[in-house]
Coordinates of C-alpha atoms in Angstrom, one line a residue:
M1 CA -0.3 0.0 0.0
T2 CA 1.4 3.4 -0.9
Q3 CA 1.9 5.8 2.0
R4 CA 1.3 9.3 1.6
G5 CA 3.5 11.9 1.9
P6 CA 3.2 15.4 4.4
K7 CA 3.4 17.3 1.1
A8 CA -0.1 15.4 -0.3
T9 CA -1.7 15.5 3.5
A10 CA -1.3 18.7 3.1
E11 CA -2.7 19.8 -0.1
R12 CA -5.5 17.2 0.8
N13 CA -6.6 19.0 4.1
R14 CA -6.1 22.1 2.3
T15 CA -9.0 21.2 -0.2
L16 CA -11.4 20.4 2.4
D17 CA -10.5 22.9 4.1
L18 CA -11.7 25.2 0.9
A19 CA -14.7 23.1 0.2
S20 CA -16.3 23.0 3.9
A21 CA -16.1 27.2 3.3
L22 CA -17.8 26.9 0.5
V23 CA -20.2 24.7 1.6
R24 CA -20.5 26.7 5.0
G25 CA -21.2 30.1 2.9
A26 CA -23.7 28.3 0.4
V27 CA -25.4 27.2 4.4
A28 CA -25.8 30.2 5.6
A29 CA -27.2 31.6 2.0
G30 CA -30.2 28.8 2.6
L31 CA -30.5 29.8 6.2
G32 CA -31.5 33.5 6.2
L33 CA -33.9 32.9 2.4
G34 CA -35.7 29.7 3.9
A35 CA -36.3 31.5 7.6
L36 CA -37.5 34.7 5.0
T37 CA -39.6 32.0 2.6
V38 CA -41.1 30.6 5.8
L39 CA -42.3 33.9 6.7
V40 CA -43.8 35.1 3.8
M41 CA -45.5 31.9 3.3
V42 CA -47.3 32.0 7.0
V43 CA -48.8 35.7 5.1
W44 CA -49.7 34.4 2.3
I45 CA -51.1 31.6 3.7
S46 CA -53.6 33.4 6.4
S47 CA -54.4 35.7 4.1
P48 CA -57.9 35.3 3.4
Y49 CA -57.9 36.2 -0.5
P50 CA -54.6 35.2 -1.7
D51 CA -53.5 36.8 -5.1
S52 CA -50.9 33.9 -6.1
G53 CA -49.7 30.4 -5.4
P54 CA -46.8 28.7 -4.3
G55 CA -44.3 29.8 -6.6
G56 CA -45.7 34.0 -6.8
V57 CA -45.0 33.3 -3.1
L58 CA -41.5 31.9 -3.3
R59 CA -40.3 34.2 -6.4
A60 CA -41.6 36.9 -4.9
A61 CA -40.4 35.6 -1.2
A62 CA -36.1 35.6 -3.3
G63 CA -37.1 39.2 -4.6
V64 CA -37.0 40.3 -0.9
W65 CA -34.1 38.6 0.8
L66 CA -31.9 40.0 -2.7
L67 CA -33.5 43.4 -1.1
A68 CA -32.0 42.8 2.1
H69 CA -28.6 42.4 -0.1
G70 CA -29.1 45.8 -1.7
A71 CA -29.8 44.6 -4.7
G72 CA -32.8 46.5 -7.1
L73 CA -35.9 45.6 -8.0
V74 CA -38.2 46.5 -10.5
R75 CA -42.4 45.8 -10.6
P76 CA -43.6 45.1 -13.3
D77 CA -47.2 45.7 -12.9
T78 CA -48.4 48.7 -12.2
L79 CA -51.1 51.2 -13.7
S80 CA -49.1 53.2 -16.0
G81 CA -47.8 50.1 -17.3
V82 CA -44.2 51.3 -16.2
P83 CA -42.1 49.1 -14.7
A84 CA -41.7 50.6 -11.0
P85 CA -38.2 50.5 -9.8
V86 CA -38.1 49.4 -5.8
S87 CA -35.2 50.2 -4.1
L88 CA -35.9 51.0 -0.5
V89 CA -34.6 48.4 1.2
P90 CA -35.6 48.2 5.1
L91 CA -32.4 47.7 7.1
L92 CA -34.1 45.2 9.2
L93 CA -33.7 43.2 6.6
V94 CA -29.9 43.4 6.5
L95 CA -28.9 41.9 9.2
G96 CA -29.6 39.1 9.3
P97 CA -28.2 37.8 5.8
V98 CA -25.2 40.1 7.0
W99 CA -25.1 38.5 10.4
L100 CA -24.9 34.6 8.3
A101 CA -22.0 35.4 6.5
H102 CA -20.0 37.4 9.6
R103 CA -20.2 33.7 11.0
A104 CA -19.7 31.2 7.9
A105 CA -16.7 33.1 7.7
R106 CA -15.4 33.5 11.6
D107 CA -16.3 29.9 11.7
A108 CA -14.7 28.9 8.9
A109 CA -11.6 30.4 9.6
E110 CA -11.2 29.2 12.8
P111 CA -8.7 26.3 13.2
E112 CA -10.8 23.5 14.4
E113 CA -9.3 20.7 17.0
G114 CA -6.3 18.6 15.2
R115 CA -6.3 20.4 12.4
P116 CA -3.4 23.7 11.1
R117 CA -5.2 27.4 10.4
P118 CA -6.2 27.8 7.6
S119 CA -5.6 29.9 5.0
R120 CA -7.7 33.3 5.6
A121 CA -8.0 34.6 1.9
G122 CA -9.0 30.7 0.8
A123 CA -11.5 31.2 3.4
F124 CA -12.5 34.4 2.4
C125 CA -13.3 33.2 -1.1
A126 CA -14.6 29.8 -0.7
V127 CA -17.6 31.5 2.1
T128 CA -17.9 34.3 -0.1
A129 CA -18.0 32.6 -3.8
G130 CA -20.9 29.5 -2.2
Y131 CA -22.5 32.6 -0.8
L132 CA -22.9 34.5 -3.8
L133 CA -23.9 31.5 -5.9
V134 CA -27.3 30.6 -3.9
V135 CA -27.9 34.7 -4.5
A136 CA -27.3 33.4 -8.1
G137 CA -30.2 30.9 -8.2
A138 CA -32.5 32.9 -6.1
A139 CA -31.8 35.9 -8.6
A140 CA -32.5 33.4 -11.5
C141 CA -35.8 32.2 -9.0
A142 CA -37.4 35.4 -8.5
R143 CA -37.2 36.5 -12.6
G144 CA -40.4 36.3 -13.3
G145 CA -42.7 37.1 -10.0
S146 CA -43.3 40.7 -9.3
L147 CA -40.4 41.9 -7.4
R148 CA -38.2 41.0 -10.1
P149 CA -34.3 41.7 -9.6
D150 CA -32.5 44.0 -11.6
P151 CA -29.1 42.6 -13.0
D152 CA -26.5 45.4 -12.9
T153 CA -27.2 45.4 -8.5
L154 CA -26.3 42.3 -7.9
V155 CA -22.5 42.5 -8.6
F156 CA -23.0 46.1 -7.2
P157 CA -24.0 46.0 -4.0
V158 CA -24.6 43.3 -3.6
A159 CA -21.7 41.1 -4.2
L160 CA -20.3 44.1 -2.2
V161 CA -22.3 43.5 0.6
V162 CA -21.4 39.3 0.8
A163 CA -17.4 40.5 0.6
G164 CA -17.8 42.6 3.4
A165 CA -19.2 40.5 5.5
A166 CA -17.5 37.7 5.3
A167 CA -14.6 40.1 5.9
A168 CA -15.4 41.3 8.8
G169 CA -15.7 37.5 9.9
V170 CA -12.0 36.1 8.4
W171 CA -11.0 39.6 10.8
T172 CA -13.0 38.9 13.5
A173 CA -11.6 34.8 13.5
A174 CA -7.4 36.4 13.6
G175 CA -8.4 38.6 17.2
R176 CA -9.5 41.9 14.9
P177 CA -5.5 43.0 14.5
F178 CA -4.8 46.6 13.5
G179 CA -2.4 45.6 10.8
P180 CA -0.6 44.3 9.6
L181 CA -1.5 46.5 5.4
P182 CA -1.2 44.4 2.5
S183 CA 2.0 44.6 0.8
W184 CA 0.5 47.1 -1.9
S185 CA -0.5 49.6 0.3
P186 CA 1.6 53.2 1.0
L187 CA 4.7 52.4 2.5
A188 CA 3.8 55.8 5.1
L189 CA 1.1 53.8 5.8
Q190 CA 2.5 50.7 6.7
E191 CA 5.0 52.2 8.5
A192 CA 2.0 54.1 10.4
T193 CA 0.0 51.2 11.6
A194 CA 2.7 49.3 13.0
R195 CA 3.4 51.7 15.5
T196 CA 1.2 51.1 19.3
L197 CA 0.8 55.1 18.7
F198 CA -0.9 55.4 16.6
R199 CA -3.1 51.8 16.8
D200 CA -3.7 53.6 20.1
R201 CA -5.1 56.8 18.2
A202 CA -7.1 54.8 15.1
E203 CA -8.7 52.9 18.4
A204 CA -9.1 56.5 20.4
A205 CA -10.8 58.0 17.0
C206 CA -12.9 54.9 15.5
R207 CA -14.8 55.2 19.1
S208 CA -15.9 58.1 19.3
A209 CA -17.3 58.2 15.8
A210 CA -19.1 55.0 16.7
A211 CA -20.4 57.0 19.5
G212 CA -21.6 60.1 17.4
V213 CA -22.8 58.0 15.3
T214 CA -25.2 55.8 17.3
V215 CA -26.4 59.0 19.5
L216 CA -27.6 60.4 16.6
L217 CA -29.3 57.5 15.7
G218 CA -31.1 57.2 19.3
G219 CA -31.6 61.4 18.7
G220 CA -32.8 60.3 14.8
A221 CA -35.0 57.2 16.7
L222 CA -35.8 59.5 19.4
L223 CA -37.7 63.2 17.4
V224 CA -39.6 60.4 15.2
A225 CA -41.4 58.8 18.0
V226 CA -42.1 62.0 19.7
A227 CA -43.8 63.2 15.7
L228 CA -45.5 59.7 15.9
G229 CA -47.1 60.0 19.6
R230 CA -48.0 64.2 18.5
N231 CA -49.5 61.9 15.5
A232 CA -51.0 58.8 16.2
G233 CA -54.1 59.7 14.7
A234 CA -52.7 59.9 11.1
A235 CA -50.7 56.7 11.7
Q236 CA -53.7 54.7 13.2
D237 CA -56.4 55.4 10.4
A238 CA -53.3 55.2 7.9
F239 CA -52.6 51.3 9.4
L240 CA -56.1 50.5 9.5
G241 CA -56.8 51.7 6.0
L242 CA -53.7 49.8 4.2
A243 CA -55.0 46.3 5.0
G244 CA -59.1 45.2 6.9
D245 CA -58.0 41.4 7.8
W246 CA -55.3 41.0 10.4
P247 CA -52.8 38.6 8.1
G248 CA -53.1 41.8 6.1
R249 CA -52.0 44.1 8.6
F250 CA -49.5 41.5 10.5
A251 CA -47.9 42.3 6.7
V252 CA -48.0 45.7 7.2
L253 CA -47.2 45.4 10.6
L254 CA -43.8 43.0 10.0
L255 CA -42.5 46.7 7.5
A256 CA -43.1 49.0 9.4
V257 CA -41.1 47.6 12.4
S258 CA -38.4 46.9 9.4
L259 CA -38.0 50.1 8.3
V260 CA -37.3 51.7 11.6
P261 CA -34.1 51.5 11.2
N262 CA -34.9 54.1 8.1
A263 CA -37.3 56.3 10.4
A264 CA -34.0 56.5 13.2
L265 CA -31.7 58.5 9.8
W266 CA -34.3 60.1 8.4
G267 CA -34.2 62.0 11.8
A268 CA -31.3 62.1 11.6
A269 CA -30.6 63.9 9.1
Y270 CA -33.3 66.4 10.0
G271 CA -31.8 67.3 12.9
L272 CA -29.0 67.6 10.9
G273 CA -30.2 70.4 9.2
P274 CA -30.5 69.2 5.7
G275 CA -33.7 66.5 5.4
F276 CA -35.1 64.4 3.6
S277 CA -36.5 64.8 0.1
L278 CA -40.5 63.4 -0.2
G279 CA -40.2 63.5 -3.8
T280 CA -38.7 65.8 -7.2
G281 CA -40.3 68.7 -5.1
A282 CA -40.4 68.7 -1.5
T283 CA -38.4 69.0 1.3
A284 CA -38.6 68.7 5.0
T285 CA -35.9 70.2 7.2
P286 CA -36.5 72.1 9.9
L287 CA -37.3 75.8 8.3
G288 CA -40.4 74.3 7.2
L289 CA -41.5 71.9 4.9
D290 CA -41.0 73.6 1.0
G291 CA -42.7 72.1 -2.2
T292 CA -46.0 69.2 -2.5
P293 CA -44.8 66.2 -1.1
A294 CA -46.0 63.4 -3.4
V295 CA -46.2 60.7 0.0
P296 CA -47.7 57.5 0.1
H297 CA -50.0 56.2 3.2
F298 CA -48.2 54.1 5.5
P299 CA -48.1 54.8 9.2
L300 CA -44.2 55.7 9.4
L301 CA -45.0 58.7 7.0
A302 CA -47.3 60.7 9.6
A303 CA -44.1 61.5 11.3
V304 CA -43.5 63.7 8.6
P305 CA -43.8 67.6 9.5
D306 CA -47.0 70.0 8.1
Q307 CA -46.3 71.8 4.9
G308 CA -45.0 76.0 5.8
P309 CA -42.0 77.2 7.8
G310 CA -41.5 75.8 11.4
S311 CA -41.9 76.5 14.7
L312 CA -39.4 76.4 17.9
L313 CA -40.3 72.7 18.2
N314 CA -39.5 71.8 15.3
G315 CA -35.5 73.9 16.0
A316 CA -35.4 71.7 19.0
A317 CA -34.3 69.1 16.6
L318 CA -30.8 70.3 16.2
A319 CA -29.8 69.3 19.8
V320 CA -29.9 66.3 18.2
P321 CA -26.2 67.2 16.1
V322 CA -25.3 68.6 19.9
A323 CA -25.8 66.1 21.6
A324 CA -23.8 63.8 19.0
A325 CA -20.7 66.1 18.5
L326 CA -20.5 66.6 23.2
A327 CA -20.5 62.9 22.4
V328 CA -17.5 62.5 20.6
A329 CA -15.8 65.3 22.8
W330 CA -16.4 63.0 25.9
F331 CA -15.4 59.7 24.8
T332 CA -12.0 61.4 23.4
A333 CA -11.5 63.0 26.2
R334 CA -12.0 60.0 28.7
R335 CA -9.2 58.4 26.3
A336 CA -6.8 61.4 26.5
V337 CA -6.7 62.2 29.8
P338 CA -7.6 58.1 31.5
A339 CA -9.1 58.5 34.4
D340 CA -6.3 55.0 36.1
A341 CA -3.3 57.3 34.9
P342 CA -1.0 59.5 35.1
R343 CA -1.3 63.2 34.3
A344 CA 2.8 63.0 32.8
Q345 CA 0.6 60.0 30.6
A346 CA -2.5 62.4 29.2
W347 CA -2.1 63.2 25.2
S348 CA -1.6 67.1 24.3
T349 CA -3.4 69.8 23.1
R350 CA -2.7 69.2 19.5
E351 CA -3.0 65.5 19.2
T352 CA -6.7 65.7 21.3
V353 CA -7.5 68.2 18.6
R354 CA -5.8 66.0 15.7
V355 CA -7.9 62.5 17.3
T356 CA -11.3 64.8 17.6
L357 CA -11.1 66.1 14.5
L358 CA -10.0 62.4 13.1
A359 CA -13.2 60.8 14.6
A360 CA -15.5 63.6 13.1
L361 CA -14.7 62.9 9.9
G362 CA -15.1 59.1 10.3
C363 CA -18.0 60.0 12.2
A364 CA -19.3 61.9 8.8
A365 CA -18.6 58.9 6.5
G366 CA -20.7 56.8 8.6
T367 CA -23.7 59.7 8.6
A368 CA -23.5 59.6 4.6
L369 CA -23.2 55.7 4.6
L370 CA -26.2 55.2 6.7
T371 CA -28.2 58.3 4.6
A372 CA -27.1 56.4 1.5
V373 CA -28.8 53.1 1.7
A374 CA -32.5 54.4 4.0
G375 CA -33.5 56.1 0.9
G376 CA -34.3 55.4 -2.5
P377 CA -37.0 55.5 -5.4
L378 CA -40.2 54.5 -4.8
G379 CA -40.9 55.6 -8.5
T380 CA -40.1 56.4 -11.6
G381 CA -41.8 59.8 -11.3
A382 CA -42.3 62.3 -8.0
L383 CA -40.6 59.2 -5.7
R384 CA -37.6 59.1 -8.1
E385 CA -36.0 60.7 -5.0
F386 CA -37.4 59.8 -2.0
G387 CA -35.4 59.5 1.6
P388 CA -31.9 61.2 2.3
V389 CA -28.9 63.3 1.0
W390 CA -26.0 61.7 1.5
W391 CA -24.3 64.4 0.1
L392 CA -25.9 66.8 2.0
A393 CA -26.1 64.5 5.4
G394 CA -22.6 63.6 5.7
P395 CA -21.0 66.8 5.2
A396 CA -22.9 68.7 7.8
A397 CA -22.2 65.8 10.0
L398 CA -18.9 66.8 9.6
V399 CA -19.9 70.2 10.3
W400 CA -21.4 69.7 13.4
T401 CA -19.4 67.2 15.1
T402 CA -16.0 69.6 14.5
G403 CA -17.3 72.6 15.4
I404 CA -18.5 71.5 18.6
G405 CA -17.2 68.4 19.1
V406 CA -13.5 69.9 19.1
P407 CA -13.6 73.0 21.4
A408 CA -15.5 70.8 23.8
A409 CA -12.9 68.1 23.8
L410 CA -10.6 70.8 25.2
L411 CA -12.4 71.9 27.5
L412 CA -13.3 68.6 29.2
R413 CA -9.0 67.7 28.7
L414 CA -9.0 71.1 30.8
W415 CA -11.6 69.7 33.4
R416 CA -9.9 66.7 33.4
L417 CA -6.1 68.3 34.2
R418 CA -7.5 70.5 37.0
T419 CA -5.1 71.4 39.6
P420 CA -7.4 71.1 42.4
G421 CA -8.1 68.0 43.6
W422 CA -9.0 65.2 41.1
A423 CA -13.0 64.4 42.9
W424 CA -14.0 61.7 40.8
R425 CA -10.7 60.5 39.4
R426 CA -8.4 56.9 42.0
D427 CA -5.6 57.7 44.1
V428 CA -2.5 57.4 41.8
P429 CA 0.9 58.4 41.4
E430 CA 1.5 60.9 40.1
A431 CA 4.6 60.8 37.8
D432 CA 5.7 63.8 37.1
E433 CA 6.1 65.2 40.9
P434 CA 10.5 66.3 41.4
P435 CA 11.8 63.7 44.8
A436 CA 11.6 66.3 48.0
T437 CA 15.4 67.2 48.6
A438 CA 16.6 66.0 52.3
T439 CA 16.9 69.1 54.6
A440 CA 17.5 67.7 57.6
T441 CA 20.2 69.1 60.3
P442 CA 22.9 66.9 61.5
P443 CA 21.3 66.0 65.2
A444 CA 18.0 65.2 63.1
R445 CA 20.4 62.7 61.2
A446 CA 19.9 60.5 64.1
A447 CA 16.5 60.4 64.6
A448 CA 16.2 59.8 61.3
T449 CA 17.7 57.0 60.2
A450 CA 16.2 55.4 64.1
T451 CA 12.8 56.1 62.1
A452 CA 12.8 55.9 58.6
V453 CA 11.9 52.2 58.8
E454 CA 9.2 52.6 60.3
A455 CA 8.0 55.9 58.2
E456 CA 8.6 53.3 55.9
A457 CA 6.7 50.4 57.2
G458 CA 3.5 53.3 57.7
E459 CA 3.5 54.6 54.3
K460 CA 3.5 51.7 52.6
A461 CA 0.7 50.0 54.6
E462 CA -1.3 53.5 53.7
A463 CA -0.5 52.9 50.1
E464 CA -2.2 49.6 50.9
A465 CA -5.1 51.4 52.4
V466 CA -5.8 53.9 49.7
I467 CA -5.2 53.0 46.6
G468 CA -8.1 51.4 44.1
R469 CA -10.5 53.6 47.0
R470 CA -12.8 57.0 45.0
R471 CA -12.1 60.0 46.3
R472 CA -15.8 62.1 47.0
W473 CA -16.3 65.5 45.7
W474 CA -17.3 66.9 49.0
A475 CA -13.4 66.2 50.5
P476 CA -10.8 65.8 47.6
W477 CA -7.6 66.2 49.7
R478 CA -8.5 62.0 51.2
G479 CA -6.6 59.4 50.3
R480 CA -3.7 61.9 48.8
G481 CA -3.0 63.7 51.8
G482 CA -2.7 61.3 54.7
A483 CA 0.5 60.7 54.7
T484 CA 2.2 64.4 54.7
G485 CA 1.5 64.3 58.8
A486 CA 2.8 60.9 58.6
A487 CA 5.7 61.6 57.9
G488 CA 7.7 63.9 60.0
D489 CA 6.2 65.6 63.5
A490 CA 5.6 68.7 63.9
A491 CA 8.6 71.1 65.5
P492 CA 8.0 73.7 68.4
G493 CA 8.0 76.5 65.8
G494 CA 5.0 75.2 63.7
T495 CA 7.0 73.1 61.2
A496 CA 7.0 69.4 60.6
A497 CA 10.2 68.0 60.2
P498 CA 11.5 66.1 57.5
A499 CA 11.2 62.6 57.3
A500 CA 12.8 60.2 56.1
S501 CA 12.2 59.1 52.6
S502 CA 13.2 56.0 50.4
V503 CA 13.4 58.0 47.2
P504 CA 16.9 59.6 46.9
A505 CA 17.5 63.0 47.4
P506 CA 18.8 65.2 43.7
G507 CA 22.1 66.4 45.0
T508 CA 23.3 63.8 47.3
A509 CA 26.9 62.9 47.7
P510 CA 27.7 60.3 45.9
D511 CA 29.9 57.9 47.9
A512 CA 27.2 57.1 49.7
A513 CA 27.2 53.7 51.4
P514 CA 24.6 51.3 50.0
G515 CA 22.8 50.6 52.9
A516 CA 22.7 54.6 53.7
L517 CA 19.2 56.1 54.0
V518 CA 18.2 59.3 52.3
G519 CA 16.3 61.3 54.8
A520 CA 20.1 61.4 56.5
A521 CA 22.2 64.3 54.8
G522 CA 25.9 64.3 55.0
P523 CA 27.9 61.7 53.0
G524 CA 26.1 58.7 53.5
A525 CA 23.6 60.0 53.1
G526 CA 22.3 58.5 49.5
R527 CA 23.5 58.4 45.5
G528 CA 24.3 60.9 43.4
D529 CA 22.7 59.0 40.8
A530 CA 19.7 59.4 39.2
G531 CA 18.5 55.4 38.9
F532 CA 19.8 54.2 42.1
E533 CA 17.2 52.4 43.6
P534 CA 17.2 51.8 47.5
Y535 CA 17.6 48.0 48.6
D536 CA 14.3 46.9 49.2
F537 CA 12.8 44.2 52.2
L538 CA 14.4 40.5 50.8
P539 CA 11.5 38.4 50.3
T540 CA 10.4 35.9 53.1
D541 CA 11.2 32.5 51.0
P542 CA 12.8 29.3 52.0
W543 CA 15.7 30.2 49.8
H544 CA 17.0 32.5 52.5
E545 CA 17.2 30.1 55.5
K546 CA 20.4 28.4 57.2
D547 CA 19.1 25.1 56.2
F548 CA 19.0 26.4 52.8
R549 CA 22.4 28.1 52.7
E550 CA 24.3 25.4 54.6
A551 CA 23.0 23.3 52.1
R552 CA 24.1 25.5 48.6
W553 CA 27.3 26.3 50.3
A554 CA 28.2 22.6 51.1
S555 CA 27.3 21.9 47.5
L556 CA 29.7 25.0 46.6
K557 CA 32.4 23.6 49.1
R558 CA 32.0 20.1 46.8
G559 CA 32.7 21.4 43.4
S560 CA 35.5 23.4 44.9
G561 CA 37.8 20.0 46.0
G562 CA 37.9 21.6 49.6
L563 CA 39.3 24.7 48.9
M564 CA 36.3 26.7 50.4
A565 CA 36.6 26.7 54.2
D566 CA 33.3 25.6 56.5
F567 CA 29.3 27.5 56.7
P568 CA 30.2 30.2 58.8
A569 CA 28.7 30.3 62.1
D570 CA 25.4 32.8 62.9
P571 CA 26.5 36.2 63.0
A572 CA 27.1 37.8 67.3
D573 CA 25.1 40.0 69.0
P574 CA 26.0 43.9 67.3
A575 CA 26.1 44.7 70.6
D576 CA 28.6 42.7 71.5
P577 CA 31.9 43.1 69.4
V578 CA 33.8 40.2 71.3
G579 CA 30.9 37.7 70.4
P580 CA 29.6 34.8 72.3
A581 CA 31.1 33.9 75.1
G582 CA 34.5 35.5 74.9
A583 CA 34.9 33.3 71.7
G584 CA 37.3 36.4 70.2
P585 CA 37.1 39.4 67.8
A586 CA 33.7 39.0 65.5
G587 CA 34.4 36.8 62.9
P588 CA 33.5 37.9 58.8
A589 CA 30.7 37.1 59.5
D590 CA 29.4 39.4 62.1
F591 CA 27.6 43.0 61.0
A592 CA 29.3 45.7 60.1
D593 CA 32.3 47.4 62.3
P594 CA 29.5 51.0 62.3
A595 CA 33.2 52.6 61.8
D596 CA 33.0 51.1 58.2
F597 CA 29.6 51.7 58.4
A598 CA 29.8 56.0 58.8
A599 CA 32.8 55.3 56.8
G600 CA 31.4 54.3 53.4
R601 CA 32.9 50.8 53.4
P602 CA 30.0 47.5 52.4
A603 CA 29.2 45.7 55.6
P604 CA 30.7 41.6 54.8
D605 CA 27.8 39.2 53.2
P606 CA 27.4 36.5 55.5
D607 CA 27.3 34.1 52.8
R608 CA 31.2 34.0 51.9
P609 CA 33.9 33.0 53.2
G610 CA 36.3 34.6 55.9
P611 CA 39.4 36.1 54.6
T612 CA 42.4 33.4 54.2
P613 CA 45.4 34.3 57.0

């Protein structure tokens, strides 16, 4: 029997992965089409007067499914005999196909247990190809129905929507990396994305832009809800007039719900200023409704303002872009001056302005893209222009977010950098605070040396108790100045004597002893080197216990062939220079002599052997 080589096995696994990704894409498309078909079939079965058979229902469901991908439909049966385009996409229907394509690509790009990670490009191409095969079949099925797809729109935007969702799925499977860019991209852009600082600023700008677009959508939805509440009677009449039976009303309700995101975008465009078109000769803005609108009889369109100049209530819609600009400024300022970082790590004014402008540009681009898909023609006459004008809504969003967002971001940055107690911030160390200069007098050196360890232990315990505790706005000094009084005692004259500090003071003598404390001024007070750090307490692990030290010493002695001395005896009491029981002068393992300590000579290491006589 012929045994397969490693290369043949790898090729076979790669082919299986691509075939699996192709099937995943086809299954994702089939699930979306099947779910929508079942919903349309339920409405058709429950209708008391169906006007077509099962074949017509299947063709209509395929046309609506293609419309959910952005395809344009053509309605051939009109009163005038001229086919009418239907390009208004219900945005709520878009979520299902996009999520299915995204999930299929993500699952295809993730490595399975026992198999290597598949190629990302291969997974993307296979999932997209499998999905588009089902799209082509649905387009062929819907060609003879009441809603026929426009062949020109099957490439753009249908194929673009599918490819974008698949690419997002592969990117999610890879961990959402921000780079590296493809080799054909500009070299300057590749170098910029390789920097951590650039990626951090770009991420902050994207988050701020997303926050601005979300506030615009929320504000637009609020405007529509308020307008529908004021015109609830007209909306009810339109709902009851479109269908007299409950199955028909259920179908109208489903259509209205699927158009709710479109209505929110219409409200956002209205609040931005450009408004939206209600036909070729009518435009609704906060200033008023000009022209004669060609409004179909539909419940959501009852929110359209009345003809004539606008009132103060219509002008209140301008609060929506103001709120969006403030949201962009707030999210930018939060990243510019984080609450859990020292002031030295805050962004500069130029960086804050730059990131805010980038976020405003992203918010404008997102607004233009969403308003472009929120509208579309519904006929060849007056309804060929119906919905927001994207090339006006995008620049309006840019003007609002730039004009208000940049000054607001700078003001928020200054407010978060204010000096008198950051009441809402956590207690974090200040990186830009200079160390205090030791000014202890010679008589105070002994007291400072004696209380150094206790002061350091007290400061450490107080810092551990304060860290992580939020300050109160009524007492911003709590948790920060508590260590001031503990550092030293008040002198009779009213001034506090400086206590010993573990931070080296500037200007100290360079020939200080290794174990000298910084709080004591003089030749042995500290190090002159700026990078000097005092020794910390030794860890309390078994490594420094006597048994382990003797074992290490015995191992070293065996390896040296008997050249090393025996393990030194326990150190004697520092106060007894002659050792225990009059054993004679202290050995090398004893503590250092005070004269050596004052002269700056290092203390002997107890683990090292004594000097050879």
